[in-house]
Coordinates of C-alpha atoms and ligand atoms in Angstrom, one line a residue:
Chain A
M1 CA 114.7 117.1 110.4
E2 CA 111.2 117.6 111.7
K3 CA 109.3 114.2 113.3
I4 CA 106.1 113.8 111.7
I5 CA 105.3 110.8 113.9
S6 CA 106.7 110.0 117.2
I7 CA 106.1 106.5 118.7
K8 CA 107.2 106.0 122.2
D9 CA 107.1 102.8 124.5
V10 CA 104.0 101.7 122.6
T11 CA 102.4 98.0 123.5
Y12 CA 99.3 96.6 122.1
T13 CA 97.7 93.0 122.7
Y14 CA 94.6 91.9 120.7
P15 CA 91.9 90.7 122.7
E16 CA 92.1 87.2 123.7
S17 CA 95.8 87.0 122.4
K18 CA 98.6 85.9 125.0
Q19 CA 101.5 87.8 123.5
P20 CA 101.2 91.5 122.5
A21 CA 101.3 92.1 118.8
I22 CA 103.7 95.5 119.5
N23 CA 105.7 95.3 122.3
N24 CA 107.1 98.2 123.9
L25 CA 108.1 100.1 120.6
S26 CA 109.5 103.2 119.9
L27 CA 110.1 104.7 116.4
D28 CA 110.4 108.1 114.7
I29 CA 109.4 109.1 111.4
Y30 CA 110.6 112.3 109.8
R31 CA 108.6 114.8 107.5
N32 CA 109.2 114.0 103.7
E33 CA 110.9 110.6 104.7
W34 CA 110.3 107.5 103.1
V35 CA 110.3 104.5 105.3
S36 CA 110.3 100.8 104.3
I37 CA 109.0 98.6 107.3
V38 CA 109.8 95.0 106.7
G39 CA 109.7 91.7 108.7
R40 CA 108.2 88.3 108.9
N41 CA 104.5 87.2 108.6
G42 CA 102.9 88.1 111.9
S43 CA 105.7 90.6 113.3
G44 CA 103.4 93.4 113.7
K45 CA 103.6 95.6 110.6
S46 CA 99.8 96.0 110.0
T47 CA 99.1 96.3 113.9
L48 CA 101.5 99.1 113.9
A49 CA 99.9 100.9 110.9
K50 CA 96.4 100.5 112.7
L51 CA 97.7 102.5 115.8
I52 CA 99.2 105.3 113.9
D53 CA 96.0 105.6 112.3
G54 CA 94.3 105.2 115.9
L55 CA 92.0 102.2 114.6
I56 CA 93.3 100.4 117.5
E57 CA 94.5 102.1 120.9
S58 CA 97.6 101.3 122.5
E59 CA 97.5 99.8 125.9
S60 CA 100.4 102.0 126.9
G61 CA 102.9 104.6 125.5
T62 CA 102.1 107.3 123.4
I63 CA 101.9 108.3 119.7
F64 CA 102.1 111.7 118.0
V65 CA 101.0 112.6 114.5
D66 CA 102.0 116.0 113.2
G67 CA 102.3 117.3 116.8
Q68 CA 99.0 115.8 118.0
E69 CA 98.8 112.8 120.3
V70 CA 96.7 110.0 118.6
N71 CA 93.3 109.9 121.0
E72 CA 89.7 110.1 121.0
E73 CA 89.7 113.8 120.6
N74 CA 92.2 114.4 118.0
I75 CA 91.2 111.3 116.0
W76 CA 89.2 112.7 113.2
N77 CA 92.0 115.5 112.6
I78 CA 94.9 112.9 112.7
R79 CA 92.9 110.5 110.1
S80 CA 92.6 113.5 107.8
K81 CA 96.4 113.5 107.5
I82 CA 96.8 110.1 106.9
G83 CA 96.1 107.9 103.9
I84 CA 96.2 104.1 104.4
V85 CA 95.9 101.6 101.7
F86 CA 95.2 98.5 103.5
Q87 CA 96.7 95.0 103.1
N88 CA 93.3 93.6 101.6
P89 CA 91.9 96.2 99.3
D90 CA 88.4 94.5 99.8
H91 CA 88.6 96.1 103.4
Q92 CA 89.0 99.8 101.4
F93 CA 85.9 99.7 99.2
V94 CA 82.9 101.6 100.4
G95 CA 81.5 102.7 97.0
A96 CA 79.1 100.8 94.6
T97 CA 81.5 101.9 91.9
V98 CA 84.7 102.5 91.3
E99 CA 84.3 106.3 90.9
D100 CA 82.1 106.4 93.9
D101 CA 84.8 104.8 95.9
V102 CA 87.3 107.3 95.0
A103 CA 84.9 110.2 95.6
F104 CA 84.1 109.2 99.0
G105 CA 87.4 110.3 100.6
L106 CA 87.1 113.5 98.9
E107 CA 83.5 113.8 99.9
N108 CA 84.6 113.6 103.5
Q109 CA 86.7 116.3 102.9
G110 CA 84.4 118.7 101.5
V111 CA 85.7 118.8 98.2
P112 CA 82.9 121.0 96.1
R113 CA 80.9 118.8 93.6
D114 CA 82.6 119.8 90.2
E115 CA 86.1 119.8 91.7
M116 CA 85.8 116.2 92.9
V117 CA 84.8 115.1 89.4
K118 CA 87.9 116.3 88.0
E119 CA 90.1 114.8 90.9
V120 CA 88.4 111.3 90.8
D121 CA 89.4 111.3 86.9
D122 CA 92.9 112.6 87.7
A123 CA 93.3 110.0 90.5
L124 CA 92.0 107.0 88.2
K125 CA 94.1 108.1 85.4
M126 CA 97.2 108.2 87.6
V127 CA 96.6 104.5 88.1
D128 CA 95.4 103.7 84.5
M129 CA 91.9 102.9 85.6
Q130 CA 89.8 105.7 84.1
D131 CA 88.1 102.9 82.0
Y132 CA 86.7 101.3 85.0
K133 CA 85.0 104.3 86.5
T134 CA 81.4 102.6 86.5
R135 CA 82.4 99.1 87.6
D136 CA 81.6 97.4 90.9
P137 CA 85.2 97.3 92.7
Q138 CA 84.4 94.0 94.0
S139 CA 84.1 92.8 90.5
L140 CA 87.8 93.7 89.4
S141 CA 90.6 91.7 89.0
G142 CA 93.3 91.5 92.0
G143 CA 95.8 94.0 90.5
Q144 CA 92.9 96.5 89.3
K145 CA 91.5 96.5 93.1
Q146 CA 94.9 97.2 94.4
R147 CA 95.1 100.4 91.8
V148 CA 91.9 101.6 92.7
A149 CA 92.5 101.3 96.6
I150 CA 95.8 103.3 95.8
A151 CA 93.8 106.0 93.6
G152 CA 91.4 106.4 96.7
V153 CA 94.1 107.5 99.0
L154 CA 96.2 109.7 96.3
A155 CA 93.1 111.5 95.6
T156 CA 92.5 112.8 99.1
K157 CA 96.5 114.1 99.1
P158 CA 97.2 113.1 102.6
S159 CA 100.4 114.5 104.0
I160 CA 101.2 110.8 105.2
I161 CA 100.8 107.7 103.1
I162 CA 100.9 104.1 104.8
M163 CA 101.0 101.6 102.2
D164 CA 100.3 98.2 103.7
E165 CA 101.9 95.7 100.8
S166 CA 99.7 97.6 98.5
T167 CA 101.4 96.7 95.4
S168 CA 101.6 92.9 96.3
M169 CA 99.5 91.8 93.1
L170 CA 100.8 94.2 90.6
D171 CA 102.6 93.1 87.3
P172 CA 106.1 93.7 87.6
N173 CA 105.7 96.9 85.2
G174 CA 102.7 98.0 87.1
R175 CA 104.5 98.0 90.2
K176 CA 107.1 100.1 89.0
T177 CA 104.8 102.5 87.5
V178 CA 102.8 103.2 90.8
L179 CA 106.1 103.4 92.8
D180 CA 107.6 105.9 90.5
L181 CA 104.2 107.7 91.2
V182 CA 104.3 107.5 94.8
K183 CA 108.1 108.8 94.6
Q184 CA 106.9 111.8 92.5
L185 CA 104.3 112.9 94.7
R186 CA 106.4 112.4 97.7
D187 CA 109.0 114.9 96.3
Q188 CA 106.2 117.5 95.1
Q189 CA 103.9 117.6 97.7
D190 CA 106.0 117.0 100.9
M191 CA 104.5 113.7 101.7
T192 CA 105.7 111.1 104.0
I193 CA 105.7 107.4 103.0
I194 CA 105.3 104.4 105.1
S195 CA 105.8 101.5 102.9
I196 CA 105.3 98.0 104.6
T197 CA 106.8 95.6 102.1
H198 CA 108.2 92.0 101.4
D199 CA 109.8 93.3 98.4
I200 CA 113.6 93.9 98.9
E201 CA 113.9 95.7 95.7
E202 CA 111.4 98.0 96.8
T203 CA 112.8 99.0 99.9
E204 CA 115.9 100.7 97.8
L205 CA 113.4 103.5 97.3
S206 CA 113.4 104.4 100.8
E207 CA 115.6 106.4 103.2
R208 CA 115.6 103.8 105.9
I209 CA 114.4 100.5 106.7
V210 CA 112.8 99.4 109.9
V211 CA 112.8 95.7 110.9
L212 CA 110.1 94.2 113.1
R213 CA 110.3 91.0 114.9
S214 CA 107.7 89.7 117.2
G215 CA 106.5 93.4 117.6
E216 CA 109.7 95.0 118.5
V217 CA 112.0 97.3 116.3
V218 CA 115.5 94.9 115.8
K219 CA 117.0 96.9 113.3
E220 CA 116.8 100.5 111.6
A221 CA 119.1 101.7 109.2
D222 CA 119.8 103.1 105.7
P223 CA 119.3 100.3 102.9
K224 CA 123.1 100.1 102.7
A225 CA 123.7 99.2 106.1
I226 CA 120.5 96.6 106.1
Y227 CA 121.8 95.0 102.9
D228 CA 125.3 94.9 104.4
M229 CA 123.9 92.1 106.7
G230 CA 124.2 89.6 103.8
S231 CA 123.0 86.3 104.7
E232 CA 121.8 87.3 108.0
L233 CA 118.9 88.9 106.4
T234 CA 117.0 85.6 106.2
K235 CA 117.0 85.4 109.9
Y236 CA 114.5 88.4 109.8
G237 CA 112.5 86.4 107.0
L238 CA 114.2 88.7 104.5
E239 CA 115.6 88.1 101.1
E240 CA 119.2 89.2 100.1
P241 CA 119.1 91.7 97.5
F242 CA 119.8 90.1 94.1
S243 CA 123.2 91.7 93.5
S244 CA 124.1 90.2 97.1
Q245 CA 122.9 86.5 95.8
V246 CA 124.7 86.9 92.7
A247 CA 128.0 88.1 94.1
S248 CA 128.1 85.2 96.9
L249 CA 127.8 82.8 94.3
L250 CA 130.3 84.3 92.1
K251 CA 133.1 84.6 95.2
D252 CA 133.5 81.0 94.7
G253 CA 135.7 81.2 92.0
I254 CA 135.8 85.2 91.4
K255 CA 137.5 87.8 93.5
L256 CA 135.2 90.6 94.1
P257 CA 135.3 93.1 96.9
E258 CA 133.4 92.9 100.4
G259 CA 130.5 94.2 101.6
Y260 CA 127.5 95.1 99.6
L261 CA 127.5 96.1 96.0
N262 CA 124.5 97.2 94.2
E263 CA 123.9 96.0 90.6
E264 CA 125.6 98.6 88.9
E265 CA 128.6 98.3 91.0
L266 CA 128.8 94.4 90.8
I267 CA 128.5 94.5 87.0
E268 CA 131.3 97.2 87.0
N269 CA 133.4 94.9 89.1
I270 CA 132.5 92.0 87.0
W271 CA 133.2 93.7 83.7
K272 CA 136.7 95.1 84.8
L273 CA 137.6 91.5 85.7
S274 CA 137.0 90.3 82.5
S275 CA 138.3 93.1 80.6
K276 CA 141.8 92.3 82.3
M277 CA 141.9 89.0 80.6
Chain B
M1 CA 94.6 65.0 84.8
E2 CA 95.1 66.4 81.4
I3 CA 92.8 69.7 81.5
I4 CA 92.1 70.8 77.8
F5 CA 90.3 74.2 77.1
K6 CA 88.9 74.0 73.6
N7 CA 87.7 77.6 72.1
V8 CA 86.7 78.9 75.5
T9 CA 85.0 82.5 75.6
H10 CA 83.7 84.0 78.8
S11 CA 82.1 87.3 79.0
Y12 CA 81.2 88.6 82.2
E13 CA 77.7 90.3 82.5
A14 CA 77.0 88.8 79.0
N15 CA 74.1 90.6 76.9
S16 CA 74.5 93.6 79.6
P17 CA 75.8 97.3 78.7
L18 CA 78.8 96.2 81.0
E19 CA 79.6 93.5 79.1
G20 CA 83.1 92.5 79.3
I21 CA 85.3 89.9 77.8
G22 CA 87.2 87.7 80.5
L23 CA 88.5 85.1 78.1
N24 CA 88.4 85.4 74.3
D25 CA 88.6 82.1 72.4
V26 CA 91.1 80.3 74.2
S27 CA 92.3 76.9 73.3
L28 CA 95.1 75.3 75.7
A29 CA 96.2 72.3 77.3
I30 CA 97.7 72.0 80.6
H31 CA 99.5 68.7 81.4
D32 CA 99.2 66.2 83.7
K33 CA 101.5 66.1 86.6
K34 CA 103.1 69.1 85.3
F35 CA 104.3 72.3 87.1
T36 CA 102.6 75.0 84.8
A37 CA 102.9 79.1 85.3
I38 CA 100.4 81.1 84.3
V39 CA 101.6 84.7 83.7
G40 CA 100.1 88.1 82.3
K41 CA 99.5 91.6 83.3
T42 CA 97.1 93.0 85.4
G43 CA 93.3 92.1 84.4
S44 CA 94.5 90.0 81.6
G45 CA 92.4 86.9 82.6
K46 CA 94.6 84.7 84.5
S47 CA 92.2 84.3 87.4
T48 CA 89.3 84.1 85.1
L49 CA 90.9 80.9 83.2
V50 CA 91.7 79.1 86.4
R51 CA 88.4 79.3 87.7
H52 CA 87.0 77.5 84.7
I53 CA 89.0 74.5 85.8
N54 CA 86.9 73.8 88.7
A55 CA 83.3 74.9 87.6
L56 CA 83.7 78.1 89.7
I57 CA 82.5 79.9 86.5
K58 CA 81.2 78.5 83.4
P59 CA 82.3 79.3 80.0
T60 CA 79.9 81.6 77.7
S61 CA 81.0 79.2 75.0
G62 CA 83.4 76.2 74.3
T63 CA 84.3 73.6 76.5
I64 CA 86.8 72.6 79.3
K65 CA 88.0 69.0 79.9
V66 CA 89.5 68.1 83.2
G67 CA 90.2 64.3 83.0
D68 CA 87.2 62.7 81.7
R69 CA 84.7 65.7 83.0
E70 CA 83.4 68.2 80.8
I71 CA 82.5 71.5 81.5
T72 CA 80.3 73.4 79.1
P73 CA 78.2 76.5 79.4
E74 CA 75.1 74.3 80.4
T75 CA 76.9 72.7 83.0
N76 CA 74.9 73.4 86.4
N77 CA 76.1 73.6 89.7
K78 CA 75.0 69.8 90.7
N79 CA 77.3 67.0 91.0
L80 CA 80.6 69.2 91.1
K81 CA 81.7 67.7 94.5
S82 CA 84.0 64.9 92.7
L83 CA 85.5 67.5 90.3
R84 CA 86.2 69.9 93.4
K85 CA 87.7 67.1 95.5
N86 CA 90.3 66.6 92.5
V87 CA 90.8 70.0 91.8
G88 CA 91.8 72.3 94.9
M89 CA 92.2 75.9 94.5
V90 CA 93.9 78.4 96.6
F91 CA 92.2 82.1 95.8
Q92 CA 93.9 85.2 95.0
F93 CA 92.5 86.6 98.2
P94 CA 92.7 84.0 100.9
E95 CA 90.4 85.8 103.4
S96 CA 87.4 85.0 100.9
Q97 CA 87.9 81.4 101.2
L98 CA 88.3 81.3 105.2
F99 CA 84.7 81.1 107.0
E100 CA 85.1 78.9 109.9
D101 CA 85.3 80.1 113.5
T102 CA 88.6 78.5 114.1
V103 CA 91.6 77.7 111.8
E104 CA 91.3 73.9 112.8
K105 CA 87.6 73.7 111.5
D106 CA 88.6 75.7 108.9
I107 CA 91.4 73.0 107.6
M108 CA 89.2 70.3 108.5
F109 CA 86.2 71.2 106.5
G110 CA 87.6 70.2 102.9
P111 CA 88.5 66.8 104.0
M112 CA 85.3 66.3 106.1
N113 CA 83.2 67.4 103.1
F114 CA 85.0 64.9 100.9
G115 CA 84.2 61.9 103.3
M116 CA 87.1 62.0 105.8
S117 CA 86.4 60.9 109.5
E118 CA 86.5 63.7 112.0
S119 CA 89.3 62.4 113.9
D120 CA 91.5 61.9 110.9
A121 CA 90.5 65.3 109.4
K122 CA 91.9 66.4 112.8
E123 CA 94.9 64.7 112.6
S124 CA 95.2 66.1 109.2
A125 CA 94.7 69.6 110.4
K126 CA 97.7 69.5 112.7
K127 CA 99.9 68.1 109.8
M128 CA 98.9 70.7 107.5
I129 CA 99.4 73.7 109.6
K130 CA 103.1 72.7 110.3
L131 CA 103.7 72.2 106.7
V132 CA 102.6 75.9 106.1
G133 CA 105.0 77.1 108.6
L134 CA 102.6 77.8 111.5
G135 CA 102.3 76.3 115.2
E136 CA 99.8 74.0 116.5
E137 CA 98.7 76.9 118.9
Y138 CA 97.3 78.7 116.0
L139 CA 94.6 75.9 115.4
D140 CA 92.2 77.3 118.0
K141 CA 92.5 80.7 116.6
S142 CA 89.8 82.4 114.5
P143 CA 91.1 82.5 110.9
F144 CA 90.4 86.2 110.7
D145 CA 92.5 87.0 113.9
L146 CA 95.6 86.7 111.8
S147 CA 97.7 88.7 110.1
G148 CA 97.8 88.6 106.1
G149 CA 100.5 86.1 105.5
Q150 CA 99.0 83.7 108.2
M151 CA 95.7 83.8 106.6
R152 CA 97.3 83.1 103.3
R153 CA 99.1 80.1 104.9
V154 CA 95.8 78.5 106.5
A155 CA 94.2 79.0 103.3
I156 CA 96.8 76.9 101.7
A157 CA 96.6 74.3 104.4
G158 CA 92.9 74.0 104.0
V159 CA 93.1 73.3 100.3
L160 CA 96.1 71.0 101.1
A161 CA 94.4 69.0 103.4
S162 CA 91.9 67.5 101.1
N163 CA 94.8 66.1 99.1
P164 CA 93.6 67.0 95.8
E165 CA 95.3 65.7 92.4
T166 CA 95.2 69.3 90.8
I167 CA 96.3 72.3 92.6
I168 CA 95.5 75.5 91.5
L169 CA 97.3 78.6 93.2
D170 CA 96.1 82.0 92.6
E171 CA 99.1 84.0 93.4
P172 CA 99.9 82.1 96.8
T173 CA 103.0 83.9 97.5
A174 CA 101.7 87.3 97.6
G175 CA 101.7 88.4 101.1
L176 CA 104.2 85.8 102.3
D177 CA 107.5 87.1 103.8
P178 CA 110.4 85.9 101.4
V179 CA 111.6 83.0 103.7
G180 CA 108.2 81.6 103.8
R181 CA 107.6 82.1 100.0
K182 CA 110.5 79.9 99.3
E183 CA 109.5 77.2 102.0
I184 CA 106.1 77.2 100.4
M185 CA 107.1 77.1 96.9
D186 CA 109.4 74.1 97.7
L187 CA 106.1 72.5 99.4
F188 CA 104.4 72.9 96.1
K189 CA 107.3 71.6 94.2
N190 CA 107.5 68.5 96.4
L191 CA 103.7 67.9 96.0
Q192 CA 104.3 68.0 92.2
K193 CA 107.1 65.5 92.6
Q194 CA 104.8 63.1 94.3
G195 CA 102.2 63.1 91.5
R196 CA 100.5 66.2 91.7
T197 CA 99.6 68.6 88.7
I198 CA 100.4 72.3 89.8
I199 CA 98.9 75.3 88.4
L200 CA 100.3 78.4 89.6
I201 CA 99.6 82.1 88.6
T202 CA 102.3 84.4 89.6
H203 CA 103.9 87.9 88.9
N204 CA 107.2 86.8 90.3
M205 CA 109.3 85.7 87.3
D206 CA 111.9 84.1 89.4
D207 CA 109.4 81.4 90.6
V208 CA 108.4 80.7 87.1
A209 CA 112.1 80.1 86.1
N210 CA 112.9 78.3 89.3
Y211 CA 109.9 76.2 89.5
A212 CA 107.9 75.8 86.3
E213 CA 108.5 73.1 83.6
E214 CA 105.7 75.2 81.3
M215 CA 104.7 78.3 81.1
V216 CA 101.4 80.1 79.8
V217 CA 101.2 83.8 78.8
I218 CA 97.9 85.3 78.8
H219 CA 97.4 88.8 77.3
D220 CA 94.1 91.0 76.6
A221 CA 92.1 87.7 77.2
K222 CA 94.0 85.6 74.9
V223 CA 97.0 82.9 75.2
M224 CA 99.9 84.5 73.6
A225 CA 102.4 81.8 74.3
V226 CA 102.6 78.5 75.7
G227 CA 106.0 76.6 76.0
K228 CA 109.1 76.0 78.4
P229 CA 110.3 79.4 80.4
K230 CA 113.7 79.3 79.1
D231 CA 112.3 79.6 75.2
I232 CA 109.6 81.8 76.3
F233 CA 111.8 84.3 78.0
N234 CA 113.9 84.4 75.1
D235 CA 111.2 85.2 72.9
K236 CA 112.0 88.9 71.7
E237 CA 108.8 89.7 70.0
L238 CA 107.1 89.0 73.6
L239 CA 109.7 91.1 75.3
T240 CA 109.5 94.0 73.2
N241 CA 105.8 94.2 73.1
D242 CA 105.7 94.4 76.9
I243 CA 103.8 91.6 77.2
L244 CA 106.2 89.7 79.6
T245 CA 109.0 90.8 82.1
L246 CA 112.0 88.8 82.8
P247 CA 113.4 86.9 85.7
R248 CA 116.2 89.1 87.6
S249 CA 118.8 86.5 86.2
A250 CA 117.9 87.5 82.7
V251 CA 117.8 91.3 83.2
F252 CA 121.3 91.0 85.0
A253 CA 122.5 89.2 81.8
Q254 CA 121.1 91.8 79.5
K255 CA 123.1 94.7 81.5
L256 CA 126.1 92.4 81.2
S257 CA 125.5 92.1 77.3
K258 CA 126.4 95.8 77.1
R259 CA 129.6 95.4 78.7
D260 CA 131.4 92.9 76.4
F261 CA 129.6 89.7 77.6
S262 CA 127.5 87.8 75.3
F263 CA 124.6 85.1 76.1
P264 CA 123.5 83.7 73.1
Q265 CA 120.4 82.3 75.5
L266 CA 119.4 84.8 78.1
P267 CA 120.2 82.7 81.4
I268 CA 116.8 82.7 83.4
T269 CA 118.0 81.3 87.0
I270 CA 121.0 82.6 89.3
S271 CA 122.7 79.3 89.0
E272 CA 122.8 79.5 85.2
L273 CA 123.7 83.3 85.2
T274 CA 126.6 82.7 87.7
A275 CA 128.0 79.6 85.8
E276 CA 127.8 81.5 82.7
I277 CA 129.5 84.7 84.0
K278 CA 132.5 82.4 85.5
Q279 CA 133.0 80.7 82.6
Q280 CA 133.3 84.1 80.6
V281 CA 135.6 85.6 83.0
H282 CA 137.9 82.7 83.2
G283 CA 137.7 82.4 79.5
D284 CA 137.5 78.7 79.3
Ligands
LIG301 N1 92.3 90.7 114.7 C1 93.7 90.1 115.3 N2 93.2 89.4 116.5 C2 94.1 88.7 117.2 N3 95.4 88.8 116.9 C3 95.5 89.2 115.5 C4 94.8 90.0 114.6 N4 95.4 90.8 113.5 C5 96.9 90.1 113.8 N5 96.9 89.2 115.0 C6 98.1 88.8 115.5 O1 98.9 89.7 115.8 C7 100.2 89.8 115.3 C8 101.0 90.8 114.2 O2 100.0 90.7 113.2 P1 100.1 91.7 111.8 O3 98.8 91.6 111.2 O4 100.6 93.1 112.6 O5 101.3 91.1 111.2 P2 102.1 91.7 110.1 O6 103.5 91.8 110.4 O7 101.5 92.6 109.4 O8 102.2 90.5 109.1 P3 101.9 89.9 107.6 O9 103.4 90.0 106.8 O10 101.6 88.5 107.5 O11 100.7 90.9 107.2 C9 100.2 88.2 114.6 O12 100.7 87.2 115.5 C10 98.9 87.9 114.3 O13 98.4 86.4 114.7
LIG302 N1 83.0 89.5 88.0 C1 83.3 90.2 87.1 N2 82.6 91.0 86.3 C2 82.9 92.0 85.3 N3 84.3 91.8 84.8 C3 84.9 91.1 85.4 C4 84.8 90.2 86.5 N4 85.8 89.6 87.2 C5 86.9 89.9 86.2 N5 86.3 90.8 85.6 C6 87.3 91.6 84.4 O1 87.6 90.4 83.7 C7 89.3 90.7 83.1 C8 90.2 89.7 83.4 O2 90.1 89.5 85.2 P1 91.0 88.6 86.0 O3 90.7 88.3 87.2 O4 90.8 87.2 84.8 O5 92.4 89.3 85.5 P2 93.8 88.6 86.1 O6 94.7 88.2 84.9 O7 93.7 87.5 87.2 O8 94.3 89.7 86.9 P3 94.9 90.1 88.1 O9 96.8 89.7 87.8 O10 95.1 91.8 88.3 O11 94.6 89.4 89.2 C9 89.5 92.1 83.9 O12 89.5 93.4 83.2 C10 88.7 92.3 85.0 O13 88.0 93.3 85.4
LIG303 MG1 100.4 93.2 107.7
LIG304 MG1 93.8 87.6 89.2

């Protein structure tokens, strides 16, 4: 597998802070991978995203993106490959209207005018916001803002997408639609997805879960191995997957196999027990 | 305080080409000292609804009664202080409600604005910051030099510090880690038990099932349903029309229904679900 992001021994301390927000952290991310980054509030997730995009500069260590070191010289080249959906969509908006806003990233890429109109339309349709083209993004509802922020990033077809809790205010069906869309784009366009999230259900979509604590990587494994940690997950501020919560309550009275069962497996097991009766 | 919406319509940019309906002829009672959840899809009108309660926006037509205060299209921005003292609101985006240069001053602002002495407000800030799960060391920081979830916690602390009778929470747990979410939801539940009225907007149906006594479903700027969560989540019409989604326990039960289990009423909490399963497996 080809590394697309390689972070080595990176430390970052905010001005006027005593403790580093990122502490001697190393992490590799592979092309076309979907990685979830999880951890308690303040564990360093957003800071890590900003370091990868060169929005802040590490005090030690190195970050490589697609073979180039993140530094002043390469910064524009690197940023053209990365699309970040920020945690607060208000930080994302630059345009006075929704369509201007989505067009902004395309303009920066030098996309010709006539193509741009179509691509803006396409991106807004993908997130079901085509009817809001002429609205001021600041006047949208919370979930509508998040949709437009996502459209703005998808429109530029970056090779790496970093989503910083970017579906946190969508309704459950809307969230599912957007995640399915991202999954589809990832498969079709060879994108790499880094998703910062507190939603344990969402992490099932990823190949790997990286757990941060106090600016350090404390666990890094495929979802099943992480879910196998069971109630230990709460130590890292995480929730147990729903099927594990159900299983542990059922075990008091019903015999179930050890280890993590996903929802289908758990239902299968419960069904077998009941049909024996 | 009883909150009563009577035929409330709200048009954004009324009489302009951009006119949009935020609320369409809504009549609704939100009961005193209850925990009421407000749910609905993206853009359905939830935030618009609650912003009327402390007169952040005024109805285009209709009235809202909050205790013995009445808010009408003519209500002006004077004399709203007593209303805002009684009705605290945590905004959907916490950053928009933080403005002082330290967390401490930010939390102290509300209480002092409503007449608390500086030293009492300082004490209160210390108490509140711990209540929302942050250490005292955060008091001296700028509220803008915090992580998203930390900002959220500070915004909640700031609203609770004024000790409002009615607390409106617009997606207050978005951005909180799951452990923090549970702590903060338990905190709200405790405040209700102590006699506050809690109004919670959320997309998390598990939180609705676990914490709310009443539930309001908003769809397309209208109230579609009002009732107890258990009844609403068992309303087939709302579900088939994609107006509402279910708590995870109910979804799980639906899947089991395809495997010889039967649930006359869908369970909505995990304890209901597991109790039902045990009973049906043991056949007693
Ligand atoms: N602009 C800033 N100035 C100073 N300290 C900051 C700043 N932004 C964040 N921090 C601190 O750095 C640490 C890491 O913050 P970061 O935003 O990366 O956390 P996070 O994991 O994204 O948390 P959340 O889940 O709450 O978004 C926190 O302790 C936070 O208080
Ligand atoms: N200032 C405004 N000007 C014009 N339209 C607005 C304004 N604020 C909200 N709207 C529109 O009113 C409708 C209802 O918005 P509201 O913010 O109440 O939705 P919501 O139910 O809170 O949604 P969400 O879950 O996404 O936060 C939306 O279509 C929104 O775009
Ligand atoms: Mg963050
Ligand atoms: Mg809203």
